PDB file of C-alpha atoms in Angstrom:
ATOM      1  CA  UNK A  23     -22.939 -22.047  13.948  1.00 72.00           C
ATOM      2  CA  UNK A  24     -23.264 -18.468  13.288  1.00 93.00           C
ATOM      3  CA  UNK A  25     -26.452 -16.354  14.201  1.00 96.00           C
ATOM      4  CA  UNK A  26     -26.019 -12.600  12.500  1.00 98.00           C
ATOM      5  CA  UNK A  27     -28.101  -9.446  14.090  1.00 98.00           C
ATOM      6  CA  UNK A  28     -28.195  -6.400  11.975  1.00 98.00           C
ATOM      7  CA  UNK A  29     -29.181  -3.225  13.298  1.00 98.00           C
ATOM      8  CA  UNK A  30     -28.957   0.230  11.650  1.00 98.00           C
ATOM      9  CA  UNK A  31     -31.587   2.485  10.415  1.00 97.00           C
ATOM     10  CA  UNK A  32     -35.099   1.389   8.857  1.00 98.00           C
ATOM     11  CA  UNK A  33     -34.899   4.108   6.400  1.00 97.00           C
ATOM     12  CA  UNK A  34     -31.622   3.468   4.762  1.00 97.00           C
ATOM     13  CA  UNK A  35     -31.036  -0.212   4.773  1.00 98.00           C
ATOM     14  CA  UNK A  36     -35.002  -1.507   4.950  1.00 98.00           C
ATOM     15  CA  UNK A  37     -34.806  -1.775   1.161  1.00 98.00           C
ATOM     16  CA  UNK A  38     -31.207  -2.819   0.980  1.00 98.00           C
ATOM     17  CA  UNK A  39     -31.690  -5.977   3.485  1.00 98.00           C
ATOM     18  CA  UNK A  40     -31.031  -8.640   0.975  1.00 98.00           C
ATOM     19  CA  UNK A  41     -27.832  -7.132  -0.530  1.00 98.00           C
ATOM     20  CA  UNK A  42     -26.353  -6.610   2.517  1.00 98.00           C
ATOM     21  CA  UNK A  43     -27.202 -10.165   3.852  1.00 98.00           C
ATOM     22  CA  UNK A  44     -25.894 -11.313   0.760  1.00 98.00           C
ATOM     23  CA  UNK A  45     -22.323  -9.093   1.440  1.00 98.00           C
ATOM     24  CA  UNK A  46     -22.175 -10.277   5.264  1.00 98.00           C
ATOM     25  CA  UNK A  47     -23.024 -13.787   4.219  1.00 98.00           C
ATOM     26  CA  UNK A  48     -19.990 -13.960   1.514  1.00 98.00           C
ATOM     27  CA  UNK A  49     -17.489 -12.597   4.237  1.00 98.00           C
ATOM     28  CA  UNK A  50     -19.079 -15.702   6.576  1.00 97.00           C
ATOM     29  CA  UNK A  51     -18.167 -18.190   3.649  1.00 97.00           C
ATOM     30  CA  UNK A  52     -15.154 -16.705   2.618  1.00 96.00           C
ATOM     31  CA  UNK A  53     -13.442 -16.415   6.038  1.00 96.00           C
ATOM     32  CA  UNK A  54     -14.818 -19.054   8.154  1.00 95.00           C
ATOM     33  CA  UNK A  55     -16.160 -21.851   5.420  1.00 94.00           C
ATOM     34  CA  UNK A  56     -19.577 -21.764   6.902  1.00 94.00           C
ATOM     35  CA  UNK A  57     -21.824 -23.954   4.481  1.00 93.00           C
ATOM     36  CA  UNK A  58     -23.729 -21.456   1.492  1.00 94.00           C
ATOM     37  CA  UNK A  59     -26.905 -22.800   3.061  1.00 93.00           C
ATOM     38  CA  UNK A  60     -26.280 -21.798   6.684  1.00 91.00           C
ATOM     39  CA  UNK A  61     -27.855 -18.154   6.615  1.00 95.00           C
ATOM     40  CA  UNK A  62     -29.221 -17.440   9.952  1.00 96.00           C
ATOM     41  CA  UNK A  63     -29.588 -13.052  10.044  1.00 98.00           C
ATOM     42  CA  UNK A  64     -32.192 -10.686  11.785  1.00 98.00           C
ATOM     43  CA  UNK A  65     -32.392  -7.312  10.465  1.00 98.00           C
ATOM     44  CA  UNK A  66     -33.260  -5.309  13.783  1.00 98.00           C
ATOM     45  CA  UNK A  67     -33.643  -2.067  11.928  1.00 98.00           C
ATOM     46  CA  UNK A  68     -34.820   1.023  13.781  1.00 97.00           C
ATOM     47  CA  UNK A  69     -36.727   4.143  13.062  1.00 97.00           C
ATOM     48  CA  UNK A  70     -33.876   7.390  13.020  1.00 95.00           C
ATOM     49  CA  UNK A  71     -34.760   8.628  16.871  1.00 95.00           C
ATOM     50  CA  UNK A  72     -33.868   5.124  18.024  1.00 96.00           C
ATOM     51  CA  UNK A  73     -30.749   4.882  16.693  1.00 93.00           C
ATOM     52  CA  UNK A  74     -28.239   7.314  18.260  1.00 91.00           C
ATOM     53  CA  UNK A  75     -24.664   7.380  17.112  1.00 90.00           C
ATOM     54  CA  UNK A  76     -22.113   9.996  16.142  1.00 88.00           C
ATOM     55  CA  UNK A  77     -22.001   8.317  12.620  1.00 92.00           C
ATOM     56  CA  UNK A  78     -23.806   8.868   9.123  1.00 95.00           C
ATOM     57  CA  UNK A  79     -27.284   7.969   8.358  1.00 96.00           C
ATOM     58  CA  UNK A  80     -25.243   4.726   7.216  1.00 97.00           C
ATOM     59  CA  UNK A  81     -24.264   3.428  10.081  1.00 97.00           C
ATOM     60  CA  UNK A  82     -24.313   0.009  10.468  1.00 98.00           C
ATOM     61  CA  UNK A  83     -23.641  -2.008  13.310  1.00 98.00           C
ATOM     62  CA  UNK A  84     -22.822  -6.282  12.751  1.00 98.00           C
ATOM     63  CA  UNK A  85     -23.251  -8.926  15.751  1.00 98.00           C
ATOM     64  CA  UNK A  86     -22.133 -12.683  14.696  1.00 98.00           C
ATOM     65  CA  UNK A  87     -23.085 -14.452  17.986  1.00 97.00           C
ATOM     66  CA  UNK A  88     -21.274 -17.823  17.561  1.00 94.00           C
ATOM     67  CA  UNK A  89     -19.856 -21.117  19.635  1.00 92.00           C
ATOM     68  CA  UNK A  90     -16.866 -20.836  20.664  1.00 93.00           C
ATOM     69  CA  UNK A  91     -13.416 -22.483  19.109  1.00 90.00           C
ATOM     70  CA  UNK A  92     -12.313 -20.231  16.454  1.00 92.00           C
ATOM     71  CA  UNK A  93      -9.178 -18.824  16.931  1.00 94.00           C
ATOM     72  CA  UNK A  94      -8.004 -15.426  16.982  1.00 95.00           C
ATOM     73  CA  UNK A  95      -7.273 -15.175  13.198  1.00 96.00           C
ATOM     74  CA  UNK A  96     -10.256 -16.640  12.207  1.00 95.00           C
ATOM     75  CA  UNK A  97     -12.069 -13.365  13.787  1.00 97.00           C
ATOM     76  CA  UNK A  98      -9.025 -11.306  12.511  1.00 97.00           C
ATOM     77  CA  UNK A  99      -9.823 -12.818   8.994  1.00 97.00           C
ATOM     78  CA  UNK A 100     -14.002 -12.216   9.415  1.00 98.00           C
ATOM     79  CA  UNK A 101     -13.156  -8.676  10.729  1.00 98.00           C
ATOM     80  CA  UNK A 102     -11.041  -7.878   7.553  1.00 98.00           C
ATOM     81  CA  UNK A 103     -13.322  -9.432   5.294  1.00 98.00           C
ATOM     82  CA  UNK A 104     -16.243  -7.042   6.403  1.00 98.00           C
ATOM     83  CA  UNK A 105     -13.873  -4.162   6.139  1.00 98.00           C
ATOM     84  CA  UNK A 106     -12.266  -4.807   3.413  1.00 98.00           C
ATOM     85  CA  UNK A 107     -15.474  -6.830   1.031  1.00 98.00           C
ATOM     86  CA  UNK A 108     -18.438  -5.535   2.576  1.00 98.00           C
ATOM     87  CA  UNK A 109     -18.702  -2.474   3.196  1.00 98.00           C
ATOM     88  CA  UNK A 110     -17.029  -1.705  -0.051  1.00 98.00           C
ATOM     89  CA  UNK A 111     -19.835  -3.349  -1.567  1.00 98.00           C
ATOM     90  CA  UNK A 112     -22.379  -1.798   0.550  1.00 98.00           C
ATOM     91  CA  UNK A 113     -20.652   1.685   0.677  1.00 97.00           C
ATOM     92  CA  UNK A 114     -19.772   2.115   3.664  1.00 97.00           C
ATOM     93  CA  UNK A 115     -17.018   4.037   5.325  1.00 95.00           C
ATOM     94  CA  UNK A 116     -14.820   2.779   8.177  1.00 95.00           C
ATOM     95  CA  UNK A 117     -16.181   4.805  10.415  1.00 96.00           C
ATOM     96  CA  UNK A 118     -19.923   3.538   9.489  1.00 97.00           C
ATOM     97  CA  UNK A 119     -19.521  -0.120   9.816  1.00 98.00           C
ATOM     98  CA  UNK A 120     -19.185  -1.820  13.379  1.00 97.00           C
ATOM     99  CA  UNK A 121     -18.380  -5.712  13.723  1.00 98.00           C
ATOM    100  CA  UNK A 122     -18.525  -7.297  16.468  1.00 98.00           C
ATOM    101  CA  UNK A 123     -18.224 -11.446  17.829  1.00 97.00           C
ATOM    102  CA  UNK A 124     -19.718 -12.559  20.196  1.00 97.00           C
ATOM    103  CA  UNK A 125     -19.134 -16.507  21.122  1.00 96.00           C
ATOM    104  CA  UNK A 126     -20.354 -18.900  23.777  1.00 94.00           C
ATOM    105  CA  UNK A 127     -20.146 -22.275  24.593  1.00 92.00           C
ATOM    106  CA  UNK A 128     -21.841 -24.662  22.723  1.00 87.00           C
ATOM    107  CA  UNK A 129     -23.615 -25.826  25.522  1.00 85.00           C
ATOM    108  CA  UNK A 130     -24.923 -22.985  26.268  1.00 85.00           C
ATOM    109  CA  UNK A 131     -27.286 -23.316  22.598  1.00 84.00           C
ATOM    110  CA  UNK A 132     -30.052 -24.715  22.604  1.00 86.00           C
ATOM    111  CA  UNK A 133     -30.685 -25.904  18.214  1.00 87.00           C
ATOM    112  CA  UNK A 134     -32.808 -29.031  16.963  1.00 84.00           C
ATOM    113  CA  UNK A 135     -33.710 -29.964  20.266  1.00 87.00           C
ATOM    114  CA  UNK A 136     -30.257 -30.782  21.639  1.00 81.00           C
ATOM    115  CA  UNK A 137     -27.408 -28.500  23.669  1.00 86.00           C
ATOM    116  CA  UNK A 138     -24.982 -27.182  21.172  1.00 83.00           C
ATOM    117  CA  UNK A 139     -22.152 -29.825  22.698  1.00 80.00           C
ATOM    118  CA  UNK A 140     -24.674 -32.461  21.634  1.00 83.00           C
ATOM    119  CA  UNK A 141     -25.103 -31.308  17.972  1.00 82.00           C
ATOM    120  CA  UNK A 142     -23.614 -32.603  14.719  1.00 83.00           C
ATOM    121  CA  UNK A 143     -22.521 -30.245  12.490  1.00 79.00           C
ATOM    122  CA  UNK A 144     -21.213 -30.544   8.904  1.00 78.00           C
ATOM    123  CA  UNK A 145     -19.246 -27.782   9.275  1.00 73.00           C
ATOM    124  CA  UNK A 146     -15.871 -26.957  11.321  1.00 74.00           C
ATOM    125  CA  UNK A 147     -16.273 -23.876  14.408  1.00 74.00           C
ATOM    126  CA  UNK A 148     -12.518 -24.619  15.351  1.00 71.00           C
ATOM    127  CA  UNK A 149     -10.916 -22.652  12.258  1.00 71.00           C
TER     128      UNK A 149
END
Protein backbone atom coordinates (compact mmCIF):
# COMPACT_ATOMS: atom_id res chain seq x y z
CA UNK A 1 0.00 0.00 0.00
CA UNK A 2 1.41 3.17 -1.16
CA UNK A 3 -0.47 6.62 -0.91
CA UNK A 4 1.73 9.42 -3.03
CA UNK A 5 1.29 13.39 -2.12
CA UNK A 6 2.71 15.74 -4.62
CA UNK A 7 3.26 19.19 -3.85
CA UNK A 8 5.14 21.83 -5.90
CA UNK A 9 3.91 24.78 -7.72
CA UNK A 10 0.36 25.14 -9.52
CA UNK A 11 1.91 27.01 -12.27
CA UNK A 12 4.58 24.69 -13.42
CA UNK A 13 3.38 21.21 -12.86
CA UNK A 14 -0.73 21.90 -12.97
CA UNK A 15 -0.53 20.93 -16.64
CA UNK A 16 2.18 18.36 -16.27
CA UNK A 17 0.18 16.24 -13.44
CA UNK A 18 -0.37 13.18 -15.48
CA UNK A 19 3.22 12.80 -16.79
CA UNK A 20 4.64 13.10 -13.69
CA UNK A 21 2.18 10.60 -12.00
CA UNK A 22 2.93 8.48 -14.74
CA UNK A 23 7.10 8.92 -13.95
CA UNK A 24 6.52 8.47 -10.01
CA UNK A 25 4.18 5.61 -10.68
CA UNK A 26 6.89 3.62 -12.97
CA UNK A 27 9.62 4.15 -10.17
CA UNK A 28 6.67 2.55 -7.65
CA UNK A 29 6.45 -0.54 -10.09
CA UNK A 30 9.85 -0.78 -10.95
CA UNK A 31 11.35 -0.72 -7.43
CA UNK A 32 8.82 -2.04 -5.16
CA UNK A 33 6.44 -4.35 -7.63
CA UNK A 34 3.40 -2.48 -6.58
CA UNK A 35 0.50 -3.79 -8.94
CA UNK A 36 0.10 -1.25 -12.43
CA UNK A 37 -3.40 -0.73 -11.08
CA UNK A 38 -2.53 0.49 -7.57
CA UNK A 39 -2.23 4.38 -8.30
CA UNK A 40 -3.24 6.19 -5.27
CA UNK A 41 -1.53 10.21 -5.80
CA UNK A 42 -2.81 13.76 -4.71
CA UNK A 43 -1.36 16.58 -6.47
CA UNK A 44 -1.33 19.29 -3.57
CA UNK A 45 -0.09 21.99 -5.87
CA UNK A 46 0.23 25.54 -4.59
CA UNK A 47 0.03 29.01 -5.93
CA UNK A 48 4.06 30.56 -6.07
CA UNK A 49 3.69 32.70 -2.55
CA UNK A 50 2.80 29.42 -0.85
CA UNK A 51 5.50 27.57 -1.76
CA UNK A 52 8.79 28.83 -0.25
CA UNK A 53 12.03 27.08 -0.97
CA UNK A 54 15.54 28.05 -1.98
CA UNK A 55 15.01 25.93 -5.21
CA UNK A 56 13.82 26.63 -8.93
CA UNK A 57 10.35 27.28 -9.97
CA UNK A 58 10.70 23.33 -10.43
CA UNK A 59 10.84 22.24 -7.32
CA UNK A 60 9.19 19.33 -6.50
CA UNK A 61 8.73 17.75 -3.36
CA UNK A 62 7.49 13.54 -3.25
CA UNK A 63 5.75 11.93 0.01
CA UNK A 64 5.04 7.96 -0.41
CA UNK A 65 3.23 7.40 2.95
CA UNK A 66 3.29 3.56 3.19
CA UNK A 67 2.92 0.39 5.83
CA UNK A 68 5.65 -0.54 7.16
CA UNK A 69 8.00 -3.81 6.24
CA UNK A 70 10.14 -2.79 3.46
CA UNK A 71 13.54 -2.89 4.11
CA UNK A 72 16.16 -0.44 3.85
CA UNK A 73 17.08 -1.20 0.18
CA UNK A 74 13.80 -1.30 -0.95
CA UNK A 75 13.66 2.66 -0.04
CA UNK A 76 17.36 2.86 -1.22
CA UNK A 77 16.10 1.30 -4.57
CA UNK A 78 12.67 3.79 -4.72
CA UNK A 79 15.01 6.73 -3.80
CA UNK A 80 17.38 5.93 -6.78
CA UNK A 81 14.74 5.21 -9.07
CA UNK A 82 13.22 8.82 -8.63
CA UNK A 83 16.66 10.22 -8.99
CA UNK A 84 17.90 8.46 -11.41
CA UNK A 85 14.22 7.74 -13.86
CA UNK A 86 12.14 10.48 -12.85
CA UNK A 87 13.30 13.38 -12.68
CA UNK A 88 15.28 12.74 -15.78
CA UNK A 89 12.09 12.31 -17.38
CA UNK A 90 10.48 15.18 -15.80
CA UNK A 91 13.62 17.47 -15.93
CA UNK A 92 14.47 17.96 -12.95
CA UNK A 93 17.73 18.68 -11.24
CA UNK A 94 18.97 17.07 -8.01
CA UNK A 95 18.61 19.84 -6.24
CA UNK A 96 14.75 20.27 -7.42
CA UNK A 97 13.40 16.94 -6.57
CA UNK A 98 12.75 15.91 -2.80
CA UNK A 99 11.64 12.20 -1.85
CA UNK A 100 10.66 11.35 1.05
CA UNK A 101 8.94 7.81 2.97
CA UNK A 102 7.00 7.92 5.27
CA UNK A 103 5.64 4.35 6.77
CA UNK A 104 3.34 3.26 9.56
CA UNK A 105 1.92 0.36 10.83
CA UNK A 106 -0.61 -1.29 9.11
CA UNK A 107 -2.84 -1.03 11.81
CA UNK A 108 -2.71 2.18 12.02
CA UNK A 109 -4.80 2.33 8.18
CA UNK A 110 -7.89 2.36 8.05
CA UNK A 111 -8.82 0.86 3.81
CA UNK A 112 -12.10 -1.13 2.74
CA UNK A 113 -13.47 -0.98 6.01
CA UNK A 114 -10.86 -3.02 7.87
CA UNK A 115 -7.36 -1.97 9.90
CA UNK A 116 -4.50 -2.34 7.55
CA UNK A 117 -3.29 -5.67 9.73
CA UNK A 118 -6.70 -7.02 8.74
CA UNK A 119 -6.39 -6.44 4.93
CA UNK A 120 -5.54 -8.80 2.07
CA UNK A 121 -3.38 -7.61 -0.30
CA UNK A 122 -2.21 -9.08 -3.64
CA UNK A 123 0.80 -7.49 -3.41
CA UNK A 124 4.08 -7.94 -1.12
CA UNK A 125 5.03 -4.54 1.47
CA UNK A 126 7.96 -6.73 2.93
CA UNK A 127 10.42 -6.26 -0.19
Amino acid sequence: MAQVKIYGRRDVWAPRRREVSDAVHAALVGAWQLPEDKRFHRFLLLDAEDLVAPRSPAYLVVEIVCFTGRSPAARRALIAAFFDDVAPALGLDADDLEVVVLESPPASWGIRGVAGDELTLGYRVDV
